Amino acid sequence: MVLSSWNVNSVRARIENILIYLKSSKPDILMMQEIKTEEKNFPFNEFEKVGYKSYVLGQKSYNGVAFLSKKKIENIDFDFLSNKPDQARIIKGDTKINTKTIKLINIYVPNGNPVETEKYSYKKEWLDLLIKRIKKTIVDYGNIIIGGDFNIIPDKIDVYDYKKYEDDALFKLEIRKKFRELINLGFHDIYRYFNNDKKEYTFWDYQARSWQNNYGMRIDHFLVSNNLLNNIKFVNINKQPRSKIKPSDHTPIECKIN
């Protein structure tokens, strides 16, 4: 099974690029973030025509997460963080690979900037709640993959110039510590697990010719529970969608699971 995650930065604005990606890369499941639409305006039919069923938690103009899947996803949960219902940022579901049931948790973490505002406080609270819920979940279910736009730069190697981001909500030390706390519950950052010192990015801003100059950052991740490590065969950052006309500012990250 090929599992992919992509912050599409508006599913309706990016529909043609998403369809091209689905037809060319053929992921079994695509976890999308920042779909920026309510369910009533989501393009279910367009994705169904190319073989994907949609599971959607939407929000008007902002946020929103979804699964597009060729495989059956069961036990869809729109309320994983039950006391944070104001923003559509997380969706959970179960899928099977051979005999294993895997819990897929698709997240869009708050950006948190500017740090001197309530947006930063909200990010910290959201991450604390996520850590608390994952800590409880992993006790009962060992096979978990958390994927999505974490809005966290894990380390210096994961951004083109870390000094520029030392006071940014994506790279502040206390935010990176929360990422580490999540991993320490029993996960691996699967990209870094396969690529010790490789410098690749998943996001390039639209400004300052960031894409052309490779001024990027790695903020989209898959965290894989420890007992699934032997099932992961590869991980790849697919840069092709970022080079298209009218692209998202993010590009997909993919992993193959046997």
Short mmCIF file of C-alpha atoms in Angstrom, two decimals:
data_model
loop_
_atom_site.label_atom_id
_atom_site.label_comp_id
_atom_site.label_asym_id
_atom_site.label_seq_id
_atom_site.Cartn_x
_atom_site.Cartn_y
_atom_site.Cartn_z
CA MET A 1 0.00 0.00 0.00
CA VAL A 2 1.24 3.47 -0.84
CA LEU A 3 0.18 6.10 1.66
CA SER A 4 0.57 9.77 0.78
CA SER A 5 0.10 13.04 2.64
CA TRP A 6 -0.31 16.45 1.03
CA ASN A 7 -1.37 19.89 2.18
CA VAL A 8 -3.18 20.90 -0.99
CA ASN A 9 -3.90 24.52 0.00
CA SER A 10 -7.52 24.45 -1.24
CA VAL A 11 -8.92 21.32 -2.84
CA ARG A 12 -11.05 23.25 -5.32
CA ALA A 13 -8.25 25.58 -6.41
CA ARG A 14 -5.91 22.59 -6.84
CA ILE A 15 -8.36 20.03 -8.23
CA GLU A 16 -6.60 19.58 -11.59
CA ASN A 17 -3.21 19.11 -9.97
CA ILE A 18 -4.63 16.65 -7.45
CA LEU A 19 -6.25 14.58 -10.21
CA ILE A 20 -2.97 14.55 -12.17
CA TYR A 21 -1.16 13.37 -9.05
CA LEU A 22 -3.69 10.60 -8.34
CA LYS A 23 -3.50 9.32 -11.90
CA SER A 24 0.30 9.42 -12.11
CA SER A 25 1.39 8.37 -8.61
CA LYS A 26 -1.62 6.17 -7.78
CA PRO A 27 -1.46 6.27 -3.97
CA ASP A 28 -3.83 3.86 -2.27
CA ILE A 29 -4.67 6.49 0.33
CA LEU A 30 -4.06 10.23 0.15
CA MET A 31 -4.29 12.21 3.37
CA MET A 32 -5.08 15.83 2.49
CA GLN A 33 -4.85 18.92 4.67
CA GLU A 34 -6.02 22.50 4.29
CA ILE A 35 -8.82 21.58 1.90
CA LYS A 36 -10.51 24.92 2.72
CA THR A 37 -14.07 23.90 1.96
CA GLU A 38 -17.18 22.54 3.62
CA GLU A 39 -18.33 19.02 2.81
CA LYS A 40 -21.24 20.33 0.72
CA ASN A 41 -18.78 21.91 -1.73
CA PHE A 42 -16.20 19.11 -1.76
CA PRO A 43 -15.58 17.54 -5.21
CA PHE A 44 -16.61 13.99 -4.26
CA ASN A 45 -17.66 13.06 -7.80
CA GLU A 46 -14.39 14.09 -9.45
CA PHE A 47 -12.41 11.83 -7.13
CA GLU A 48 -14.90 8.98 -7.39
CA LYS A 49 -14.47 9.01 -11.19
CA VAL A 50 -10.77 8.16 -10.78
CA GLY A 51 -11.41 5.46 -8.18
CA TYR A 52 -11.23 7.26 -4.82
CA LYS A 53 -13.79 7.45 -2.05
CA SER A 54 -13.64 10.63 0.02
CA TYR A 55 -13.92 10.98 3.80
CA VAL A 56 -14.10 14.67 4.66
CA LEU A 57 -14.00 16.95 7.66
CA GLY A 58 -14.39 20.38 6.13
CA GLN A 59 -14.59 24.00 7.17
CA LYS A 60 -15.55 27.07 5.18
CA SER A 61 -12.50 28.87 3.71
CA TYR A 62 -10.02 27.50 6.27
CA ASN A 63 -8.38 24.30 7.52
CA GLY A 64 -10.12 21.01 6.68
CA VAL A 65 -8.76 17.47 6.34
CA ALA A 66 -9.75 14.48 4.21
CA PHE A 67 -8.88 10.95 3.17
CA LEU A 68 -9.06 9.93 -0.48
CA SER A 69 -8.89 6.16 -0.62
CA LYS A 70 -9.03 3.18 -2.95
CA LYS A 71 -9.15 0.99 0.15
CA LYS A 72 -11.92 0.76 2.67
CA ILE A 73 -11.47 3.04 5.67
CA GLU A 74 -13.57 2.19 8.69
CA ASN A 75 -14.39 3.77 12.04
CA ILE A 76 -14.00 7.31 10.74
CA ASP A 77 -13.67 9.68 13.69
CA PHE A 78 -14.20 13.41 13.24
CA ASP A 79 -13.96 14.08 16.97
CA PHE A 80 -10.56 12.70 17.98
CA LEU A 81 -9.74 15.93 19.85
CA SER A 82 -13.19 16.31 21.30
CA ASN A 83 -12.69 19.61 23.10
CA LYS A 84 -11.19 21.36 20.04
CA PRO A 85 -14.21 21.31 17.72
CA ASP A 86 -13.87 24.86 16.45
CA GLN A 87 -11.30 24.07 13.75
CA ALA A 88 -11.38 21.13 11.32
CA ARG A 89 -7.85 19.82 11.81
CA ILE A 90 -7.90 16.07 12.47
CA ILE A 91 -9.59 12.97 11.11
CA LYS A 92 -8.95 9.37 12.12
CA GLY A 93 -9.81 6.07 10.43
CA ASP A 94 -8.84 2.39 10.34
CA THR A 95 -7.56 0.44 7.35
CA LYS A 96 -6.21 -3.08 6.94
CA ILE A 97 -2.93 -4.22 5.44
CA ASN A 98 -2.88 -8.01 5.25
CA THR A 99 -4.00 -9.00 8.76
CA LYS A 100 -3.00 -5.77 10.50
CA THR A 101 -5.45 -3.01 11.32
CA ILE A 102 -3.72 0.36 11.17
CA LYS A 103 -5.07 3.54 12.69
CA LEU A 104 -4.45 6.47 10.35
CA ILE A 105 -4.51 9.90 11.97
CA ASN A 106 -4.50 12.79 9.50
CA ILE A 107 -3.57 16.10 11.12
CA TYR A 108 -3.19 19.76 10.25
CA VAL A 109 -1.39 21.39 13.17
CA PRO A 110 -1.97 25.12 13.74
CA ASN A 111 0.75 27.37 12.34
CA GLY A 112 1.05 29.41 15.53
CA ASN A 113 2.44 32.64 14.12
CA PRO A 114 2.85 35.36 15.26
CA VAL A 115 4.31 33.92 18.47
CA GLU A 116 3.25 36.88 20.62
CA THR A 117 -0.44 36.23 19.89
CA GLU A 118 -3.12 33.78 20.98
CA LYS A 119 -2.40 31.78 17.81
CA TYR A 120 0.81 30.53 19.38
CA SER A 121 -0.94 29.63 22.63
CA TYR A 122 -3.57 27.77 20.63
CA LYS A 123 -0.86 25.75 18.84
CA LYS A 124 0.71 24.71 22.13
CA GLU A 125 -2.65 23.75 23.61
CA TRP A 126 -3.58 21.80 20.48
CA LEU A 127 -0.30 19.85 20.52
CA ASP A 128 -0.62 19.12 24.24
CA LEU A 129 -4.08 17.71 23.66
CA LEU A 130 -2.86 15.65 20.69
CA ILE A 131 -0.02 14.18 22.77
CA LYS A 132 -2.45 13.30 25.54
CA ARG A 133 -4.85 11.56 23.14
CA ILE A 134 -2.09 9.67 21.30
CA LYS A 135 -0.58 8.53 24.60
CA LYS A 136 -3.90 6.95 25.50
CA THR A 137 -4.53 5.53 22.03
CA ILE A 138 -1.16 3.82 21.59
CA VAL A 139 -1.71 1.82 24.78
CA ASP A 140 -4.77 0.17 23.24
CA TYR A 141 -3.72 0.13 19.56
CA GLY A 142 -0.10 -0.52 18.61
CA ASN A 143 -0.35 0.11 14.86
CA ILE A 144 -0.63 3.85 14.29
CA ILE A 145 0.50 6.19 11.55
CA ILE A 146 0.16 9.94 12.11
CA GLY A 147 0.52 11.90 8.89
CA GLY A 148 -0.02 15.44 7.76
CA ASP A 149 1.14 19.01 7.95
CA PHE A 150 2.66 19.32 11.41
CA ASN A 151 3.81 22.92 10.93
CA ILE A 152 6.95 21.89 12.83
CA ILE A 153 10.53 21.99 11.56
CA PRO A 154 12.10 19.15 13.59
CA ASP A 155 15.75 20.15 13.37
CA LYS A 156 18.29 22.51 11.80
CA ILE A 157 18.76 20.20 8.81
CA ASP A 158 15.06 20.52 7.97
CA VAL A 159 15.09 24.16 6.86
CA TYR A 160 17.27 26.07 4.40
CA ASP A 161 18.42 28.63 7.02
CA TYR A 162 17.50 27.70 10.58
CA LYS A 163 18.78 30.98 12.06
CA LYS A 164 15.95 32.82 10.33
CA TYR A 165 13.40 30.66 12.14
CA GLU A 166 14.69 30.52 15.71
CA ASP A 167 11.83 32.71 16.92
CA ASP A 168 9.26 31.32 14.49
CA ALA A 169 6.36 29.16 15.73
CA LEU A 170 7.47 26.39 13.38
CA PHE A 171 10.95 26.09 14.88
CA LYS A 172 10.84 27.44 18.43
CA LEU A 173 12.52 25.04 20.82
CA GLU A 174 9.42 24.41 22.91
CA ILE A 175 7.48 23.41 19.79
CA ARG A 176 10.25 21.06 18.65
CA LYS A 177 10.24 19.53 22.13
CA LYS A 178 6.55 18.76 21.76
CA PHE A 179 7.31 17.01 18.45
CA ARG A 180 9.97 14.98 20.26
CA GLU A 181 7.54 14.22 23.08
CA LEU A 182 5.08 12.83 20.55
CA ILE A 183 7.77 10.66 18.95
CA ASN A 184 8.87 9.40 22.36
CA LEU A 185 5.44 7.87 22.90
CA GLY A 186 6.57 5.12 20.52
CA PHE A 187 7.02 6.53 17.01
CA HIS A 188 9.67 7.25 14.39
CA ASP A 189 9.83 10.19 12.01
CA ILE A 190 9.92 7.79 9.08
CA TYR A 191 11.55 10.17 6.61
CA ARG A 192 14.48 10.78 8.95
CA TYR A 193 14.61 7.07 9.85
CA PHE A 194 15.42 6.28 6.20
CA ASN A 195 17.41 9.46 5.49
CA ASN A 196 19.85 10.23 8.28
CA ASP A 197 21.41 13.40 6.90
CA LYS A 198 19.53 14.06 3.67
CA LYS A 199 18.29 17.61 3.25
CA GLU A 200 14.90 17.71 1.52
CA TYR A 201 11.84 19.85 1.96
CA THR A 202 8.07 19.57 1.66
CA PHE A 203 7.17 23.29 1.64
CA TRP A 204 8.36 26.32 -0.30
CA ASP A 205 6.74 29.71 0.20
CA TYR A 206 5.19 31.45 -2.79
CA GLN A 207 7.29 34.54 -2.04
CA ALA A 208 10.92 35.45 -2.83
CA ARG A 209 11.31 32.75 -5.50
CA SER A 210 11.53 30.20 -2.71
CA TRP A 211 10.83 27.24 -4.99
CA GLN A 212 13.37 28.32 -7.60
CA ASN A 213 16.03 28.92 -4.93
CA ASN A 214 15.12 25.85 -2.86
CA TYR A 215 14.37 27.98 0.19
CA GLY A 216 12.27 25.27 1.76
CA MET A 217 11.45 23.46 4.96
CA ARG A 218 10.35 19.96 5.96
CA ILE A 219 7.12 20.36 7.91
CA ASP A 220 5.00 17.50 6.50
CA HIS A 221 5.67 14.20 8.24
CA PHE A 222 4.71 10.59 8.80
CA LEU A 223 5.16 9.33 12.35
CA VAL A 224 5.05 5.53 12.34
CA SER A 225 4.60 3.45 15.49
CA ASN A 226 7.63 1.36 16.34
CA ASN A 227 6.07 -2.03 15.66
CA LEU A 228 5.26 -1.00 12.07
CA LEU A 229 8.83 -0.04 11.18
CA ASN A 230 9.58 -3.34 9.45
CA ASN A 231 6.50 -2.86 7.29
CA ILE A 232 7.73 0.43 5.80
CA LYS A 233 9.60 -0.20 2.55
CA PHE A 234 10.39 3.33 1.41
CA VAL A 235 9.59 6.98 1.97
CA ASN A 236 9.71 9.64 -0.70
CA ILE A 237 9.14 13.38 -1.05
CA ASN A 238 7.53 13.81 -4.47
CA LYS A 239 8.47 17.26 -5.75
CA GLN A 240 6.66 17.03 -9.07
CA PRO A 241 3.36 18.58 -7.90
CA ARG A 242 5.17 21.65 -6.55
CA SER A 243 6.56 22.37 -10.04
CA LYS A 244 3.11 22.52 -11.67
CA ILE A 245 1.17 25.61 -12.69
CA LYS A 246 -0.89 26.99 -9.77
CA PRO A 247 0.68 24.56 -7.28
CA SER A 248 0.14 24.16 -3.59
CA ASP A 249 3.06 25.55 -1.60
CA HIS A 250 3.47 22.02 -0.19
CA THR A 251 4.33 18.80 -2.00
CA PRO A 252 3.35 15.19 -1.15
CA ILE A 253 5.29 12.87 1.09
CA GLU A 254 4.77 9.16 0.35
CA CYS A 255 5.56 5.86 2.01
CA LYS A 256 5.04 2.25 1.00
CA ILE A 257 3.74 -0.22 3.58
CA ASN A 258 3.74 -4.01 3.20
#
